[in-house]
PDB file of C-alpha atoms in Angstrom:
ATOM      1  CA  MET A 139       6.275 -19.462 -64.122  1.00 50.00           C
ATOM      2  CA  SER A 140       9.621 -21.192 -64.061  1.00 50.00           C
ATOM      3  CA  PHE A 141       9.325 -21.490 -60.267  1.00 44.00           C
ATOM      4  CA  LEU A 142       6.585 -24.095 -60.831  1.00 47.00           C
ATOM      5  CA  GLN A 143       9.227 -26.362 -62.274  1.00 52.00           C
ATOM      6  CA  ASP A 144      11.414 -26.011 -59.191  1.00 49.00           C
ATOM      7  CA  PRO A 145      11.038 -29.149 -56.965  1.00 56.00           C
ATOM      8  CA  SER A 146      11.999 -27.094 -53.902  1.00 51.00           C
ATOM      9  CA  PHE A 147       8.886 -24.937 -54.393  1.00 43.00           C
ATOM     10  CA  PHE A 148       6.600 -27.954 -54.056  1.00 46.00           C
ATOM     11  CA  SER A 149       8.615 -29.289 -51.124  1.00 52.00           C
ATOM     12  CA  MET A 150       8.244 -25.994 -49.302  1.00 50.00           C
ATOM     13  CA  GLY A 151       4.506 -25.947 -50.081  1.00 50.00           C
ATOM     14  CA  MET A 152       3.979 -29.464 -48.740  1.00 50.00           C
ATOM     15  CA  TRP A 153       6.037 -28.625 -45.655  1.00 47.00           C
ATOM     16  CA  SER A 154       3.890 -25.520 -45.030  1.00 50.00           C
ATOM     17  CA  ILE A 155       0.668 -27.520 -45.365  1.00 53.00           C
ATOM     18  CA  GLY A 156       1.988 -30.211 -43.027  1.00 50.00           C
ATOM     19  CA  ALA A 157       3.152 -27.643 -40.472  1.00 46.00           C
ATOM     20  CA  GLY A 158      -0.215 -25.889 -40.653  1.00 51.00           C
ATOM     21  CA  ALA A 159      -2.108 -29.140 -40.127  1.00 51.00           C
ATOM     22  CA  LEU A 160       0.163 -30.068 -37.223  1.00 48.00           C
ATOM     23  CA  GLY A 161      -0.337 -26.645 -35.663  1.00 49.00           C
ATOM     24  CA  ALA A 162      -4.123 -26.892 -36.044  1.00 45.00           C
ATOM     25  CA  ALA A 163      -4.107 -30.335 -34.451  1.00 42.00           C
ATOM     26  CA  ALA A 164      -1.973 -29.079 -31.559  1.00 47.00           C
ATOM     27  CA  LEU A 165      -4.303 -26.120 -31.018  1.00 42.00           C
ATOM     28  CA  ALA A 166      -7.351 -28.409 -31.075  1.00 44.00           C
ATOM     29  CA  LEU A 167      -5.685 -30.665 -28.498  1.00 45.00           C
ATOM     30  CA  VAL A 168      -4.895 -27.718 -26.228  1.00 46.00           C
ATOM     31  CA  LEU A 169      -8.421 -26.294 -26.490  1.00 43.00           C
ATOM     32  CA  ALA A 170      -9.966 -29.719 -25.877  1.00 48.00           C
ATOM     33  CA  ASN A 171      -8.125 -29.864 -22.556  1.00 52.00           C
ATOM     34  CA  THR A 172      -9.520 -26.554 -21.341  1.00 55.00           C
ATOM     35  CA  ASP A 173     -13.076 -26.022 -20.133  1.00 56.00           C
ATOM     36  CA  ILE A 174     -13.868 -23.464 -22.846  1.00 56.00           C
ATOM     37  CA  PHE A 175     -15.993 -25.788 -24.960  1.00 53.00           C
ATOM     38  CA  LEU A 176     -17.468 -27.902 -22.161  1.00 53.00           C
ATOM     39  CA  SER A 177     -21.235 -27.731 -21.734  1.00 61.00           C
ATOM     40  CA  LYS A 178     -22.139 -25.291 -18.993  1.00 69.00           C
ATOM     41  CA  SER A 179     -24.129 -26.663 -16.072  1.00 70.00           C
ATOM     42  CA  GLU A 180     -27.106 -25.051 -14.397  1.00 83.00           C
ATOM     43  CA  GLU A 181     -27.683 -25.727 -10.718  1.00 89.00           C
ATOM     44  CA  ALA A 182     -30.893 -27.567  -9.930  1.00 92.00           C
ATOM     45  CA  THR A 183     -33.357 -26.225  -7.388  1.00 95.00           C
ATOM     46  CA  LEU A 184     -35.167 -28.329  -4.833  1.00 96.00           C
ATOM     47  CA  GLU A 185     -38.468 -27.463  -6.500  1.00 96.00           C
ATOM     48  CA  TYR A 186     -37.116 -28.717  -9.834  1.00 96.00           C
ATOM     49  CA  LEU A 187     -35.956 -32.050  -8.374  1.00 97.00           C
ATOM     50  CA  GLU A 188     -39.105 -32.594  -6.284  1.00 97.00           C
ATOM     51  CA  ASN A 189     -41.381 -32.749  -9.314  1.00 96.00           C
ATOM     52  CA  ILE A 190     -39.379 -35.214 -11.399  1.00 97.00           C
ATOM     53  CA  ASP A 191     -41.346 -38.335 -12.332  1.00 98.00           C
ATOM     54  CA  LEU A 192     -39.520 -41.583 -11.584  1.00 98.00           C
ATOM     55  CA  LYS A 193     -40.511 -45.183 -12.199  1.00 97.00           C
ATOM     56  CA  THR A 194     -39.653 -48.345 -10.339  1.00 97.00           C
ATOM     57  CA  LEU A 195     -38.026 -51.116 -12.366  1.00 95.00           C
ATOM     58  CA  GLU A 196     -40.497 -53.802 -11.363  1.00 88.00           C
ATOM     59  CA  LYS A 197     -42.592 -55.824 -13.808  1.00 86.00           C
ATOM     60  CA  ASP A 198     -45.510 -53.534 -12.996  1.00 92.00           C
ATOM     61  CA  PRO A 199     -43.725 -50.190 -12.537  1.00 93.00           C
ATOM     62  CA  ARG A 200     -44.976 -47.519 -10.191  1.00 96.00           C
ATOM     63  CA  THR A 201     -44.594 -43.848 -11.107  1.00 97.00           C
ATOM     64  CA  PHE A 202     -43.894 -41.422  -8.269  1.00 97.00           C
ATOM     65  CA  LYS A 203     -42.433 -37.991  -7.596  1.00 98.00           C
ATOM     66  CA  ALA A 204     -38.723 -37.894  -6.835  1.00 98.00           C
ATOM     67  CA  LYS A 205     -39.263 -36.086  -3.521  1.00 97.00           C
ATOM     68  CA  GLU A 206     -40.369 -39.419  -2.050  1.00 97.00           C
ATOM     69  CA  LEU A 207     -36.699 -40.455  -2.103  1.00 98.00           C
ATOM     70  CA  TRP A 208     -35.559 -37.834   0.406  1.00 97.00           C
ATOM     71  CA  GLU A 209     -38.734 -36.525   2.030  1.00 96.00           C
ATOM     72  CA  LYS A 210     -38.267 -38.388   5.325  1.00 95.00           C
ATOM     73  CA  ASN A 211     -34.542 -38.989   5.776  1.00 96.00           C
ATOM     74  CA  GLY A 212     -32.731 -37.205   2.974  1.00 97.00           C
ATOM     75  CA  ALA A 213     -30.867 -39.180   0.289  1.00 98.00           C
ATOM     76  CA  VAL A 214     -27.725 -39.592  -1.777  1.00 98.00           C
ATOM     77  CA  ILE A 215     -28.664 -39.974  -5.446  1.00 98.00           C
ATOM     78  CA  MET A 216     -26.427 -40.920  -8.363  1.00 98.00           C
ATOM     79  CA  ALA A 217     -27.570 -39.904 -11.858  1.00 98.00           C
ATOM     80  CA  VAL A 218     -25.863 -42.646 -13.857  1.00 98.00           C
ATOM     81  CA  ARG A 219     -24.506 -41.615 -17.246  1.00 97.00           C
ATOM     82  CA  ARG A 220     -24.555 -45.193 -18.593  1.00 97.00           C
ATOM     83  CA  PRO A 221     -24.847 -48.393 -16.518  1.00 97.00           C
ATOM     84  CA  GLY A 222     -22.566 -50.352 -18.859  1.00 97.00           C
ATOM     85  CA  CYS A 223     -19.777 -47.769 -18.663  1.00 96.00           C
ATOM     86  CA  PHE A 224     -16.842 -49.023 -16.613  1.00 96.00           C
ATOM     87  CA  LEU A 225     -16.234 -45.489 -15.300  1.00 96.00           C
ATOM     88  CA  CYS A 226     -19.814 -45.297 -14.003  1.00 97.00           C
ATOM     89  CA  ARG A 227     -19.427 -48.722 -12.436  1.00 98.00           C
ATOM     90  CA  GLU A 228     -16.289 -47.506 -10.687  1.00 98.00           C
ATOM     91  CA  GLU A 229     -18.103 -44.492  -9.241  1.00 98.00           C
ATOM     92  CA  ALA A 230     -21.045 -46.675  -8.229  1.00 98.00           C
ATOM     93  CA  ALA A 231     -18.663 -48.951  -6.323  1.00 98.00           C
ATOM     94  CA  ASP A 232     -17.101 -45.928  -4.593  1.00 97.00           C
ATOM     95  CA  LEU A 233     -20.508 -44.661  -3.498  1.00 98.00           C
ATOM     96  CA  SER A 234     -21.506 -48.132  -2.359  1.00 98.00           C
ATOM     97  CA  SER A 235     -18.425 -48.291  -0.141  1.00 97.00           C
ATOM     98  CA  LEU A 236     -19.985 -45.389   1.805  1.00 97.00           C
ATOM     99  CA  LYS A 237     -23.229 -47.249   2.432  1.00 97.00           C
ATOM    100  CA  PRO A 238     -22.344 -48.566   5.918  1.00 97.00           C
ATOM    101  CA  LYS A 239     -21.618 -44.998   7.059  1.00 97.00           C
ATOM    102  CA  LEU A 240     -24.715 -43.663   5.317  1.00 97.00           C
ATOM    103  CA  ASP A 241     -26.786 -46.380   6.980  1.00 97.00           C
ATOM    104  CA  LYS A 242     -25.528 -45.251  10.390  1.00 96.00           C
ATOM    105  CA  LEU A 243     -26.652 -41.733   9.513  1.00 96.00           C
ATOM    106  CA  GLY A 244     -30.003 -43.101   8.374  1.00 96.00           C
ATOM    107  CA  ILE A 245     -29.539 -41.799   4.822  1.00 97.00           C
ATOM    108  CA  PRO A 246     -30.479 -44.053   1.877  1.00 98.00           C
ATOM    109  CA  LEU A 247     -28.470 -44.439  -1.316  1.00 98.00           C
ATOM    110  CA  TYR A 248     -30.280 -44.375  -4.673  1.00 98.00           C
ATOM    111  CA  ALA A 249     -29.514 -44.168  -8.382  1.00 98.00           C
ATOM    112  CA  VAL A 250     -31.457 -43.103 -11.450  1.00 98.00           C
ATOM    113  CA  VAL A 251     -30.870 -44.238 -15.027  1.00 98.00           C
ATOM    114  CA  LYS A 252     -32.052 -42.732 -18.330  1.00 96.00           C
ATOM    115  CA  GLU A 253     -33.125 -45.936 -20.017  1.00 96.00           C
ATOM    116  CA  GLN A 254     -33.430 -49.693 -19.740  1.00 93.00           C
ATOM    117  CA  VAL A 255     -31.339 -51.478 -22.344  1.00 93.00           C
ATOM    118  CA  GLY A 256     -31.357 -55.255 -22.158  1.00 92.00           C
ATOM    119  CA  THR A 257     -29.825 -56.403 -18.875  1.00 95.00           C
ATOM    120  CA  GLU A 258     -27.686 -53.284 -18.392  1.00 96.00           C
ATOM    121  CA  VAL A 259     -29.371 -52.157 -15.160  1.00 96.00           C
ATOM    122  CA  LYS A 260     -29.293 -55.696 -13.756  1.00 96.00           C
ATOM    123  CA  ASP A 261     -25.599 -55.983 -14.646  1.00 97.00           C
ATOM    124  CA  PHE A 262     -24.963 -52.628 -12.931  1.00 97.00           C
ATOM    125  CA  GLN A 263     -26.511 -53.689  -9.625  1.00 96.00           C
ATOM    126  CA  PRO A 264     -23.481 -55.668  -8.350  1.00 96.00           C
ATOM    127  CA  TYR A 265     -21.585 -52.358  -8.350  1.00 98.00           C
ATOM    128  CA  PHE A 266     -24.337 -50.276  -6.760  1.00 98.00           C
ATOM    129  CA  LYS A 267     -25.750 -51.171  -3.333  1.00 97.00           C
ATOM    130  CA  GLY A 268     -28.930 -49.122  -3.480  1.00 97.00           C
ATOM    131  CA  GLU A 269     -32.274 -49.002  -5.245  1.00 97.00           C
ATOM    132  CA  ILE A 270     -32.322 -47.884  -8.875  1.00 98.00           C
ATOM    133  CA  PHE A 271     -35.134 -46.014 -10.629  1.00 98.00           C
ATOM    134  CA  LEU A 272     -35.885 -44.906 -14.181  1.00 98.00           C
ATOM    135  CA  ASP A 273     -35.796 -41.220 -15.082  1.00 98.00           C
ATOM    136  CA  ALA A 274     -37.182 -41.583 -18.609  1.00 96.00           C
ATOM    137  CA  GLN A 275     -37.395 -37.815 -19.129  1.00 96.00           C
ATOM    138  CA  LYS A 276     -33.741 -37.382 -18.071  1.00 96.00           C
ATOM    139  CA  LYS A 277     -34.660 -34.605 -15.646  1.00 96.00           C
ATOM    140  CA  PHE A 278     -31.943 -35.484 -13.132  1.00 97.00           C
ATOM    141  CA  TYR A 279     -29.463 -34.750 -15.929  1.00 95.00           C
ATOM    142  CA  GLY A 280     -30.766 -31.172 -16.218  1.00 88.00           C
ATOM    143  CA  PRO A 281     -32.099 -28.526 -15.863  1.00 90.00           C
ATOM    144  CA  GLN A 282     -29.612 -27.959 -18.689  1.00 83.00           C
ATOM    145  CA  ARG A 283     -28.425 -31.258 -20.098  1.00 87.00           C
ATOM    146  CA  ARG A 284     -24.708 -31.361 -20.752  1.00 86.00           C
ATOM    147  CA  LYS A 285     -23.149 -33.532 -23.435  1.00 86.00           C
ATOM    148  CA  LEU A 286     -19.605 -34.619 -24.154  1.00 81.00           C
ATOM    149  CA  LEU A 287     -18.947 -36.079 -27.594  1.00 74.00           C
ATOM    150  CA  PHE A 288     -15.746 -37.092 -29.371  1.00 68.00           C
ATOM    151  CA  MET A 289     -13.843 -34.150 -27.879  1.00 72.00           C
ATOM    152  CA  GLY A 290     -13.942 -36.068 -24.613  1.00 65.00           C
ATOM    153  CA  PHE A 291     -11.446 -38.581 -25.985  1.00 65.00           C
ATOM    154  CA  MET A 292      -8.947 -35.767 -26.578  1.00 73.00           C
ATOM    155  CA  ARG A 293      -8.914 -34.800 -22.911  1.00 79.00           C
ATOM    156  CA  LEU A 294      -5.957 -35.955 -20.839  1.00 83.00           C
ATOM    157  CA  GLY A 295      -8.147 -36.187 -17.741  1.00 84.00           C
ATOM    158  CA  VAL A 296     -10.439 -38.680 -19.456  1.00 87.00           C
ATOM    159  CA  TRP A 297      -7.532 -40.960 -20.342  1.00 89.00           C
ATOM    160  CA  CYS A 298      -6.245 -40.740 -16.776  1.00 92.00           C
ATOM    161  CA  ASN A 299      -9.719 -41.749 -15.613  1.00 92.00           C
ATOM    162  CA  PHE A 300      -9.726 -44.650 -18.076  1.00 92.00           C
ATOM    163  CA  PHE A 301      -6.386 -45.878 -16.748  1.00 94.00           C
ATOM    164  CA  ARG A 302      -7.529 -45.514 -13.124  1.00 95.00           C
ATOM    165  CA  ALA A 303     -10.681 -47.579 -13.716  1.00 96.00           C
ATOM    166  CA  TRP A 304      -8.879 -50.201 -15.801  1.00 94.00           C
ATOM    167  CA  SER A 305      -6.225 -50.514 -13.096  1.00 96.00           C
ATOM    168  CA  GLY A 306      -9.005 -51.005 -10.569  1.00 96.00           C
ATOM    169  CA  GLY A 307     -10.280 -54.007 -12.498  1.00 96.00           C
ATOM    170  CA  PHE A 308     -13.452 -52.413 -13.862  1.00 97.00           C
ATOM    171  CA  SER A 309     -14.797 -53.333 -17.278  1.00 96.00           C
ATOM    172  CA  GLY A 310     -17.903 -52.514 -19.268  1.00 96.00           C
ATOM    173  CA  ASN A 311     -19.474 -52.221 -22.702  1.00 96.00           C
ATOM    174  CA  LEU A 312     -20.729 -49.613 -25.177  1.00 92.00           C
ATOM    175  CA  LYS A 313     -24.463 -50.268 -24.919  1.00 95.00           C
ATOM    176  CA  GLY A 314     -26.853 -47.378 -24.380  1.00 95.00           C
ATOM    177  CA  GLU A 315     -26.731 -43.592 -24.477  1.00 94.00           C
ATOM    178  CA  GLY A 316     -23.582 -42.238 -22.892  1.00 92.00           C
ATOM    179  CA  VAL A 317     -22.973 -38.663 -23.991  1.00 92.00           C
ATOM    180  CA  ILE A 318     -25.402 -36.930 -21.596  1.00 94.00           C
ATOM    181  CA  LEU A 319     -23.331 -36.407 -18.466  1.00 95.00           C
ATOM    182  CA  GLY A 320     -24.476 -37.514 -15.022  1.00 95.00           C
ATOM    183  CA  GLY A 321     -23.893 -36.408 -11.458  1.00 96.00           C
ATOM    184  CA  VAL A 322     -24.484 -36.999  -7.759  1.00 98.00           C
ATOM    185  CA  PHE A 323     -26.785 -35.213  -5.315  1.00 98.00           C
ATOM    186  CA  VAL A 324     -27.116 -35.126  -1.556  1.00 98.00           C
ATOM    187  CA  VAL A 325     -30.559 -33.836  -0.597  1.00 98.00           C
ATOM    188  CA  GLY A 326     -31.815 -33.139   2.898  1.00 97.00           C
ATOM    189  CA  PRO A 327     -35.273 -34.165   4.162  1.00 97.00           C
ATOM    190  CA  GLY A 328     -38.331 -31.955   3.836  1.00 94.00           C
ATOM    191  CA  LYS A 329     -37.297 -28.516   2.638  1.00 93.00           C
ATOM    192  CA  GLN A 330     -33.705 -28.587   3.869  1.00 96.00           C
ATOM    193  CA  GLY A 331     -32.603 -28.475   0.253  1.00 96.00           C
ATOM    194  CA  ILE A 332     -29.722 -29.657  -1.914  1.00 97.00           C
ATOM    195  CA  LEU A 333     -26.603 -30.064   0.222  1.00 97.00           C
ATOM    196  CA  LEU A 334     -24.279 -31.224  -2.554  1.00 97.00           C
ATOM    197  CA  GLU A 335     -24.575 -31.200  -6.336  1.00 97.00           C
ATOM    198  CA  HIS A 336     -21.730 -32.755  -8.300  1.00 95.00           C
ATOM    199  CA  ARG A 337     -21.959 -32.444 -12.082  1.00 93.00           C
ATOM    200  CA  GLU A 338     -19.744 -34.718 -14.171  1.00 92.00           C
ATOM    201  CA  LYS A 339     -17.714 -32.438 -16.454  1.00 88.00           C
ATOM    202  CA  GLU A 340     -15.952 -35.192 -18.384  1.00 88.00           C
ATOM    203  CA  PHE A 341     -16.099 -38.980 -18.605  1.00 91.00           C
ATOM    204  CA  GLY A 342     -15.033 -40.441 -15.262  1.00 91.00           C
ATOM    205  CA  ASP A 343     -15.171 -37.165 -13.317  1.00 92.00           C
ATOM    206  CA  LYS A 344     -16.137 -38.760  -9.994  1.00 94.00           C
ATOM    207  CA  VAL A 345     -17.496 -37.077  -6.922  1.00 96.00           C
ATOM    208  CA  ASN A 346     -15.159 -36.987  -3.909  1.00 95.00           C
ATOM    209  CA  PRO A 347     -16.486 -39.552  -1.384  1.00 95.00           C
ATOM    210  CA  LEU A 348     -15.372 -37.328   1.492  1.00 96.00           C
ATOM    211  CA  SER A 349     -17.569 -34.540   0.116  1.00 97.00           C
ATOM    212  CA  ILE A 350     -20.520 -36.924   0.145  1.00 97.00           C
ATOM    213  CA  LEU A 351     -19.957 -37.784   3.792  1.00 97.00           C
ATOM    214  CA  GLU A 352     -19.469 -34.155   4.776  1.00 97.00           C
ATOM    215  CA  ALA A 353     -22.746 -33.220   3.103  1.00 97.00           C
ATOM    216  CA  ALA A 354     -24.533 -36.247   4.566  1.00 97.00           C
ATOM    217  CA  LYS A 355     -23.516 -35.197   8.085  1.00 96.00           C
ATOM    218  CA  LYS A 356     -25.339 -31.905   7.511  1.00 96.00           C
ATOM    219  CA  VAL A 357     -28.635 -33.694   6.958  1.00 94.00           C
ATOM    220  CA  LYS A 358     -31.063 -32.666   9.691  1.00 87.00           C
ATOM    221  CA  PRO A 359     -33.876 -34.782  11.112  1.00 75.00           C
ATOM    222  CA  ARG A 360     -37.108 -34.004   9.295  1.00 69.00           C
ATOM    223  CA  SER A 361     -38.579 -32.189  12.278  1.00 55.00           C
ATOM    224  CA  LEU A 362     -35.677 -29.718  12.278  1.00 51.00           C
ATOM    225  CA  ALA A 363     -35.683 -29.395   8.504  1.00 50.00           C
ATOM    226  CA  SER A 364     -39.400 -28.588   8.581  1.00 51.00           C
ATOM    227  CA  GLU A 365     -38.812 -25.842  11.159  1.00 51.00           C
ATOM    228  CA  ASN A 366     -36.452 -24.120   8.712  1.00 53.00           C
ATOM    229  CA  LYS A 367     -39.010 -23.846   5.889  1.00 50.00           C
TER     230      LYS A 367
END
């Protein structure tokens, strides 16, 4: 047992523990930046989206089926992860920049939120140039809800997104639920179907605006969409 009295033995032991901890941390960082542990998404069907109950944000809210949003002219719909998030505000501003072109195509721009927290929706509206509705059951965030917790802050892409939004002058707060990931949909009128479905895979994973416009140009007049039932 004389080796227990040897200071070098303890030094080597502490070095081994430190190296092991460093190696574990490095492995965790590498794995966090792959898609292995990300929540898997499930594509929505038109039938699933059509039957979602939405509410207006008026004093006396009206409940209606989501298909009203696109039934006549199609629609672009943003499922907002959290209105107070500066990354969501950045994406909302990007989508709003497309509104003049969407208006020419006759396609409205909408957003849905999961909850109403204080003035968060009102404070979000300067960034989003379309009507906003409440999806209290969080159906637009399904069929399989995806969550990103603390691992998200270990992802290099998330920090790049943070820097991009900060550089763009966007700011926000931490109010409300923000771990259930959002997305963007382009839906054609009638039964034309879902033309684009973007699912946020990490915080700040924005949809490509060009993809939105490409999908929007595929929207058919309702008469033609009805013929293709």
